[in-house]
Each structure stands twice: as C-alpha cells, then as structure tokens.
mmCIF file with all atom_site columns, C-alpha atoms in Angstrom:
data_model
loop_
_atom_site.group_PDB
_atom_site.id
_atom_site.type_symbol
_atom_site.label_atom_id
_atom_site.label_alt_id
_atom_site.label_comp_id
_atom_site.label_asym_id
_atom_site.label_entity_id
_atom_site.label_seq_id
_atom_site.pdbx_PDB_ins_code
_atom_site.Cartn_x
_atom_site.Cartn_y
_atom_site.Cartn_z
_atom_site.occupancy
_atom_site.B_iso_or_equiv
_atom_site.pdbx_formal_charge
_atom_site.auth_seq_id
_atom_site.auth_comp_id
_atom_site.auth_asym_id
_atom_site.auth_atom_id
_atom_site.pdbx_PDB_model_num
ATOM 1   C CA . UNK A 1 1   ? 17.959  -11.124 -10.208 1.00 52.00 ? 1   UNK A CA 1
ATOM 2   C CA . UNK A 1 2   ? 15.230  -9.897  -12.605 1.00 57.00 ? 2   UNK A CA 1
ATOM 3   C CA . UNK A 1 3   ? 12.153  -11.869 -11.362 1.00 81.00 ? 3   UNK A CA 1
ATOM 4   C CA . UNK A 1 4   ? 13.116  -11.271 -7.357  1.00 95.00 ? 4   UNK A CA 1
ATOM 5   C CA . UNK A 1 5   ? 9.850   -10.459 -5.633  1.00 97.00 ? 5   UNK A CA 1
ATOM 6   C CA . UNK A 1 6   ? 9.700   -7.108  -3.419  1.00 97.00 ? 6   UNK A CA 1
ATOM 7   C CA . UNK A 1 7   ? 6.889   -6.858  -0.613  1.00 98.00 ? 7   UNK A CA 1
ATOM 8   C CA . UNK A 1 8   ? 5.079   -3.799  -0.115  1.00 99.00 ? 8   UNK A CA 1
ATOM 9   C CA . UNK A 1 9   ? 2.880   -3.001  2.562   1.00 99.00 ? 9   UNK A CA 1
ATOM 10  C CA . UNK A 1 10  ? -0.218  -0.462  1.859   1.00 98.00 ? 10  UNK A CA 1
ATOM 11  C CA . UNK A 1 11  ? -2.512  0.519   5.264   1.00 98.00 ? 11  UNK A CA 1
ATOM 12  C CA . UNK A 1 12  ? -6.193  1.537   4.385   1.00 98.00 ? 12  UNK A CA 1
ATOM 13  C CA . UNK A 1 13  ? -9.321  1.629   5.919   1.00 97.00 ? 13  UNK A CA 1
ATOM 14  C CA . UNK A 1 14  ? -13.009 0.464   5.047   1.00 98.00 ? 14  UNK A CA 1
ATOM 15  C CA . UNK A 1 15  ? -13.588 2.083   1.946   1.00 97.00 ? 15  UNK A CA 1
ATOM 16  C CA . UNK A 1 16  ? -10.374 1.567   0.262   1.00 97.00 ? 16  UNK A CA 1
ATOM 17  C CA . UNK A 1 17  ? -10.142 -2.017  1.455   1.00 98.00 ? 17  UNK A CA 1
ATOM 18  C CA . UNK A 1 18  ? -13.738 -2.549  0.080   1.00 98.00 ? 18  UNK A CA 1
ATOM 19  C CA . UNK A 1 19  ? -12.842 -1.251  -3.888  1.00 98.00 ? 19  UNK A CA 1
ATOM 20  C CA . UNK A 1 20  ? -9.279  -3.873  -3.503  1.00 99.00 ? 20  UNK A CA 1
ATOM 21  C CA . UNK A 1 21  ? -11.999 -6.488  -2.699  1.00 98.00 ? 21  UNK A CA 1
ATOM 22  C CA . UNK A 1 22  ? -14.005 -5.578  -5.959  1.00 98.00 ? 22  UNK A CA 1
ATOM 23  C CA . UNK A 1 23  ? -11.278 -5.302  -7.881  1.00 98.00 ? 23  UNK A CA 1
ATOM 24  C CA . UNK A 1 24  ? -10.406 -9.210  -7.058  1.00 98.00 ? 24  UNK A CA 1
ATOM 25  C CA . UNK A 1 25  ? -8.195  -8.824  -4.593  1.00 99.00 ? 25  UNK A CA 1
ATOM 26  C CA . UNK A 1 26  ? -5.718  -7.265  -7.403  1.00 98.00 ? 26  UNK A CA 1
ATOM 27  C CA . UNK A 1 27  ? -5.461  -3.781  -7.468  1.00 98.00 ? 27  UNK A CA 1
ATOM 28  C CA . UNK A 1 28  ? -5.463  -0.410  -5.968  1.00 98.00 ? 28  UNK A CA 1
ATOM 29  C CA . UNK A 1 29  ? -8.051  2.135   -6.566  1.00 97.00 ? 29  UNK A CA 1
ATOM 30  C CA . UNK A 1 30  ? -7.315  5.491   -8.584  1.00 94.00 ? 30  UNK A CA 1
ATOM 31  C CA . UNK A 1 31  ? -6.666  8.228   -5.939  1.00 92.00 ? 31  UNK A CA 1
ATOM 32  C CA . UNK A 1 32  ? -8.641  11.284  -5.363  1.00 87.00 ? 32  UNK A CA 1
ATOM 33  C CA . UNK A 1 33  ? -7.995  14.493  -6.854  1.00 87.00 ? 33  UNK A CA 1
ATOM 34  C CA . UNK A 1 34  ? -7.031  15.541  -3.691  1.00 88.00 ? 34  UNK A CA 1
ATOM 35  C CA . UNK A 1 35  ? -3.900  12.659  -3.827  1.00 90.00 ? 35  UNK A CA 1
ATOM 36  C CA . UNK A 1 36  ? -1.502  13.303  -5.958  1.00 94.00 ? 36  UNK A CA 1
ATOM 37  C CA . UNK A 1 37  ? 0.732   10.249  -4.735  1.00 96.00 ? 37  UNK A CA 1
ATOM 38  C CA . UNK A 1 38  ? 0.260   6.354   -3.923  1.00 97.00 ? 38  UNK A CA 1
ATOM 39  C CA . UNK A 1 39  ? 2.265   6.152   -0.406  1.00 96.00 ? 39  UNK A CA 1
ATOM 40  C CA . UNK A 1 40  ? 2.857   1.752   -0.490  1.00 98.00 ? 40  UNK A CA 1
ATOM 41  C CA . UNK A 1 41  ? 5.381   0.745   2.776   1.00 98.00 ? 41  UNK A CA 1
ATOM 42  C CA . UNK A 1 42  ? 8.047   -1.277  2.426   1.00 98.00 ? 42  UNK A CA 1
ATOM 43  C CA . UNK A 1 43  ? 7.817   -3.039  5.941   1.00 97.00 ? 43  UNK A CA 1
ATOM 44  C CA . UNK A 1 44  ? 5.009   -3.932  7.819   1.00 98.00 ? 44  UNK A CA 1
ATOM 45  C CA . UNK A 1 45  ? 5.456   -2.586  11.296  1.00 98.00 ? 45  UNK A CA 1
ATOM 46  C CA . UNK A 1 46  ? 5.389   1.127   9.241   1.00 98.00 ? 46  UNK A CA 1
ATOM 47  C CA . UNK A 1 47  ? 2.071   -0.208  7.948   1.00 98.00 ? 47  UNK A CA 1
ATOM 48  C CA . UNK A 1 48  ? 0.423   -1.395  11.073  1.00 98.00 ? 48  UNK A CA 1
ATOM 49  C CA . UNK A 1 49  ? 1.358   1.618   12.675  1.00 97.00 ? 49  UNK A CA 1
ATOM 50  C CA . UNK A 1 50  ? -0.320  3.987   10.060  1.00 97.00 ? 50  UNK A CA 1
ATOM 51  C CA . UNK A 1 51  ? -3.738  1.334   9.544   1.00 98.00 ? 51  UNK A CA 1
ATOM 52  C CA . UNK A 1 52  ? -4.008  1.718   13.914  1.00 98.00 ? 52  UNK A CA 1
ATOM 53  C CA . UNK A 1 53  ? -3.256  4.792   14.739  1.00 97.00 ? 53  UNK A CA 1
ATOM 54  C CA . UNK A 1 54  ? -4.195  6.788   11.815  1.00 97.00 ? 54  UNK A CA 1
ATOM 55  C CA . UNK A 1 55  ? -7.104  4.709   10.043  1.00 97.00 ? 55  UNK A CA 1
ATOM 56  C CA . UNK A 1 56  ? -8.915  3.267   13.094  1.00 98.00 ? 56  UNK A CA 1
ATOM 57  C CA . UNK A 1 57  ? -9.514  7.109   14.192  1.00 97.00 ? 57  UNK A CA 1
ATOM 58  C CA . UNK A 1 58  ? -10.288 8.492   10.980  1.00 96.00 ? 58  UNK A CA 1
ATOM 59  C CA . UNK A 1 59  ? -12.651 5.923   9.749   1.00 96.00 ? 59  UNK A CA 1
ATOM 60  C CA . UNK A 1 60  ? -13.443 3.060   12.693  1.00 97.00 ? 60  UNK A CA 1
ATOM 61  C CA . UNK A 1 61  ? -11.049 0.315   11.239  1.00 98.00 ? 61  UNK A CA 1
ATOM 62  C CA . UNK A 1 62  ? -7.551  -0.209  9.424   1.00 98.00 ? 62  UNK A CA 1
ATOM 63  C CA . UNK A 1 63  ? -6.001  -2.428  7.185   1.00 99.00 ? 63  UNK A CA 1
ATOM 64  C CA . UNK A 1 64  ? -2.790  -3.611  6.358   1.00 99.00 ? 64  UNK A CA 1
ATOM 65  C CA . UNK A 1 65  ? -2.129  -5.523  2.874   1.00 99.00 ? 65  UNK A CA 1
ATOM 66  C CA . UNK A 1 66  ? 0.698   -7.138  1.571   1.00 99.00 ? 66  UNK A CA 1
ATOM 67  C CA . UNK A 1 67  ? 1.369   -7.145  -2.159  1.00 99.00 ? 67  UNK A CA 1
ATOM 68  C CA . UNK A 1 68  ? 4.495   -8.283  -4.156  1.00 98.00 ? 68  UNK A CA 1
ATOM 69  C CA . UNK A 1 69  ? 6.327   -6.421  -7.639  1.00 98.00 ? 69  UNK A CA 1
ATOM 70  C CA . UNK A 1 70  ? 8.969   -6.995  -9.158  1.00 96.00 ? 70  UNK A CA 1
ATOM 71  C CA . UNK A 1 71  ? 12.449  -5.731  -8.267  1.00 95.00 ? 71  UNK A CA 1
ATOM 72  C CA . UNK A 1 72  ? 13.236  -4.752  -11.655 1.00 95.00 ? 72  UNK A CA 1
ATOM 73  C CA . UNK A 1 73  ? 9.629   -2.625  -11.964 1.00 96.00 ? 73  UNK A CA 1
ATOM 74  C CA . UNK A 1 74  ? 10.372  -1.324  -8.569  1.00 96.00 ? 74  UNK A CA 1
ATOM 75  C CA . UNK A 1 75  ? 13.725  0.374   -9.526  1.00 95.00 ? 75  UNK A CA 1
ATOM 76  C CA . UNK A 1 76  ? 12.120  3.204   -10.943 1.00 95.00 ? 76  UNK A CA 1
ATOM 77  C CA . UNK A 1 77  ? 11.402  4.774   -7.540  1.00 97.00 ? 77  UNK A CA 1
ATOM 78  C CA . UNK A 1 78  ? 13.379  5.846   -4.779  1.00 95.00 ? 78  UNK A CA 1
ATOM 79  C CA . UNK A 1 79  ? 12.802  4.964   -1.103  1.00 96.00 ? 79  UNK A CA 1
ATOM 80  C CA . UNK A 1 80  ? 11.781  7.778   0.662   1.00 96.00 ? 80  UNK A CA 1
ATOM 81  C CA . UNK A 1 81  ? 12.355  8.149   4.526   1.00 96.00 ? 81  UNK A CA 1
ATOM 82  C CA . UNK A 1 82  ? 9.744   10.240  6.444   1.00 94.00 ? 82  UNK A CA 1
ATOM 83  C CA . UNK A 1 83  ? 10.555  9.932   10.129  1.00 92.00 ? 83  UNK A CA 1
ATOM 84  C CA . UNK A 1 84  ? 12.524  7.279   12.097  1.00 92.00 ? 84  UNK A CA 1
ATOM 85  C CA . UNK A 1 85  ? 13.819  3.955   10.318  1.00 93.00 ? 85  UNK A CA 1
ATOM 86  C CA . UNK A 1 86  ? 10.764  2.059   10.027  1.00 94.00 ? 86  UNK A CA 1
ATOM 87  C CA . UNK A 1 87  ? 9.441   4.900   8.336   1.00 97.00 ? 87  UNK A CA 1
ATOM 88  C CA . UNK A 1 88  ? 10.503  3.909   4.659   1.00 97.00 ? 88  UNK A CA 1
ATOM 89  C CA . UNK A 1 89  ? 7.802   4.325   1.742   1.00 97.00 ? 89  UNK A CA 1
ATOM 90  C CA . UNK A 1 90  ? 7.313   4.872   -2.086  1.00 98.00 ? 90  UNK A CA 1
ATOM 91  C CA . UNK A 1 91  ? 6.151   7.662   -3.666  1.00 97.00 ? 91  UNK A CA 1
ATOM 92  C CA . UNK A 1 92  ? 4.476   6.770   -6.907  1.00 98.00 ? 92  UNK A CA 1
ATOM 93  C CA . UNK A 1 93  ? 3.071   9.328   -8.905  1.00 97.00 ? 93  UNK A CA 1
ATOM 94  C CA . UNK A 1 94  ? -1.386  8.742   -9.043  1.00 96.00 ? 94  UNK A CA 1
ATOM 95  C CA . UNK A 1 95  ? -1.161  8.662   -12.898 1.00 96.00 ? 95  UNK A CA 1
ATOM 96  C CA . UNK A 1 96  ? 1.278   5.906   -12.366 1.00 97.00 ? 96  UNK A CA 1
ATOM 97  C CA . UNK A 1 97  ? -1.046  3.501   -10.475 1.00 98.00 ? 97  UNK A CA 1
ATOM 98  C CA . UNK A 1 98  ? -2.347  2.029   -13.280 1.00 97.00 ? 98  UNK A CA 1
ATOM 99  C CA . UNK A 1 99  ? 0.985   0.917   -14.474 1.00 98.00 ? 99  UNK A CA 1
ATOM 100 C CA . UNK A 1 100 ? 1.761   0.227   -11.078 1.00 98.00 ? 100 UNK A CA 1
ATOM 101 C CA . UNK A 1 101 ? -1.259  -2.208  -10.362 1.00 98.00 ? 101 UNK A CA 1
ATOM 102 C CA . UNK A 1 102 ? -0.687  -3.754  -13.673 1.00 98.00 ? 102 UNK A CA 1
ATOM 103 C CA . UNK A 1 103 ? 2.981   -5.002  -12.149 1.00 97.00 ? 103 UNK A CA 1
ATOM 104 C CA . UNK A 1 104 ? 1.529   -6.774  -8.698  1.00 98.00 ? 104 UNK A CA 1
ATOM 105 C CA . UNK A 1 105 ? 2.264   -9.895  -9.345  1.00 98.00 ? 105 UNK A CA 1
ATOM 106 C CA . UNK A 1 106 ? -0.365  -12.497 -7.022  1.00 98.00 ? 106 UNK A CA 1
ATOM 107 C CA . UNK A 1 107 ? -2.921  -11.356 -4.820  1.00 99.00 ? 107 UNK A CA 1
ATOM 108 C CA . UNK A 1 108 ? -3.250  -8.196  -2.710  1.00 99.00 ? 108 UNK A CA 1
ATOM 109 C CA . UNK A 1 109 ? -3.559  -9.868  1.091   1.00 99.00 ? 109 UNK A CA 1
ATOM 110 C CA . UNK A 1 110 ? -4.855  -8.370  4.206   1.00 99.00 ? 110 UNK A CA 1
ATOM 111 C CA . UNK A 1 111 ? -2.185  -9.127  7.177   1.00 98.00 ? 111 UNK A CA 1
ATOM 112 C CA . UNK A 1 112 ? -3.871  -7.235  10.261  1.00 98.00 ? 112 UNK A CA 1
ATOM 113 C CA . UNK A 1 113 ? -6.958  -6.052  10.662  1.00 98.00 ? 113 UNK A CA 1
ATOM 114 C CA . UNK A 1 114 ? -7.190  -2.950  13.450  1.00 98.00 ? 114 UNK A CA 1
ATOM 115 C CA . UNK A 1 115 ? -10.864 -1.787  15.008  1.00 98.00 ? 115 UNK A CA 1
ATOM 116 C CA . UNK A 1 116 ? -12.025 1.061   17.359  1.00 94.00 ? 116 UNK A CA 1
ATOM 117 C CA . UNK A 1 117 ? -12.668 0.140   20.993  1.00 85.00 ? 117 UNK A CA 1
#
C-alpha cells in the first residue's frame, strides 16, 4: 500500500531534543561532522534502551520520539541489525536528512522521557 505509515523510533538527549522542539516538533537536526549517519529505530524497546542507558549517562537525560514515513520513502534503506533482535535500525546517509525530514509525515512525539538518579 503506497500511503502505509512506518514508525520510527529516534533516542536523544537534551540538546538534540531541544533543536526538534525549535524546529516545531518536525524535524531532525543536521548531524555533526563527526556523524556521518542518522541511526532512527524501528521499535521502541531498542529506543528506550539506547535514550536510558546510553543518553542519561552521557548527558543527564534521554529521549525517545516517535515519528511516522512513508513505506514507499522508506524502501530505499535496508534494515540493519546490530546486536540481538530488538536491535534493528536505519542507516541514512547525513546528507540525506534533509530529504529524510522532508518525508515525516505528522509530528515528531516524545514517548519516554529517562533522567539521572
């Protein structure tokens, strides 16, 4: 079906969630020169995992937003495993992103919000 949704999942702490909220709550920001690739989940338990146990240490909270594409956009990148089977992300390229943000269709939505003890 060429309008069925796909949900992504994208983890990020402070900074990064701040620059989604200026943007309107509809994009991602550009990456660093120092990222080559935009990592976006495709479940959330991969996400929460990544915003708690990787964001909360390295900057004192994590995020985890849910977004929605297009299938039909989305077939242009493969599903990359990195680890056990939650572990599913895609890897799209930084000078993609604009494209990329250009194709969320809605809202970007925080679902869990993780803080330092």
């Amino acid at each position: 079906m060429e309008n069925e949704l796909v949900t992504l999942y994208r983890p990020v702490g402070p900074k990064e969630l701040k620059l989604i909220e200026d943007s309107g709550w509809k994009r991602f920001p550009k990456r660093l020169m120092e990222q080559p690739i935009f990592y976006p989940v495709m479940n959330e338990e991969y996400a929460i995992q990544i915003a708690r146990d990787w964001n909360v240490p390295a900057s004192g909270s994590g995020y985890v937003t849910k977004f929605e594409l297009t299938a039909d956009y989305l077939k242009k990148y493969k599903i990359q495993n990195v680890g056990g089977p939650v572990h599913d992300e895609l890897w799209v390229p930084a000078e993609d992103l604009e494209e990329f943000n250009d194709h969320i269709v809605g809202d970007i939505v925080v679902t869990k919000s993780f803080y330092a003890e």
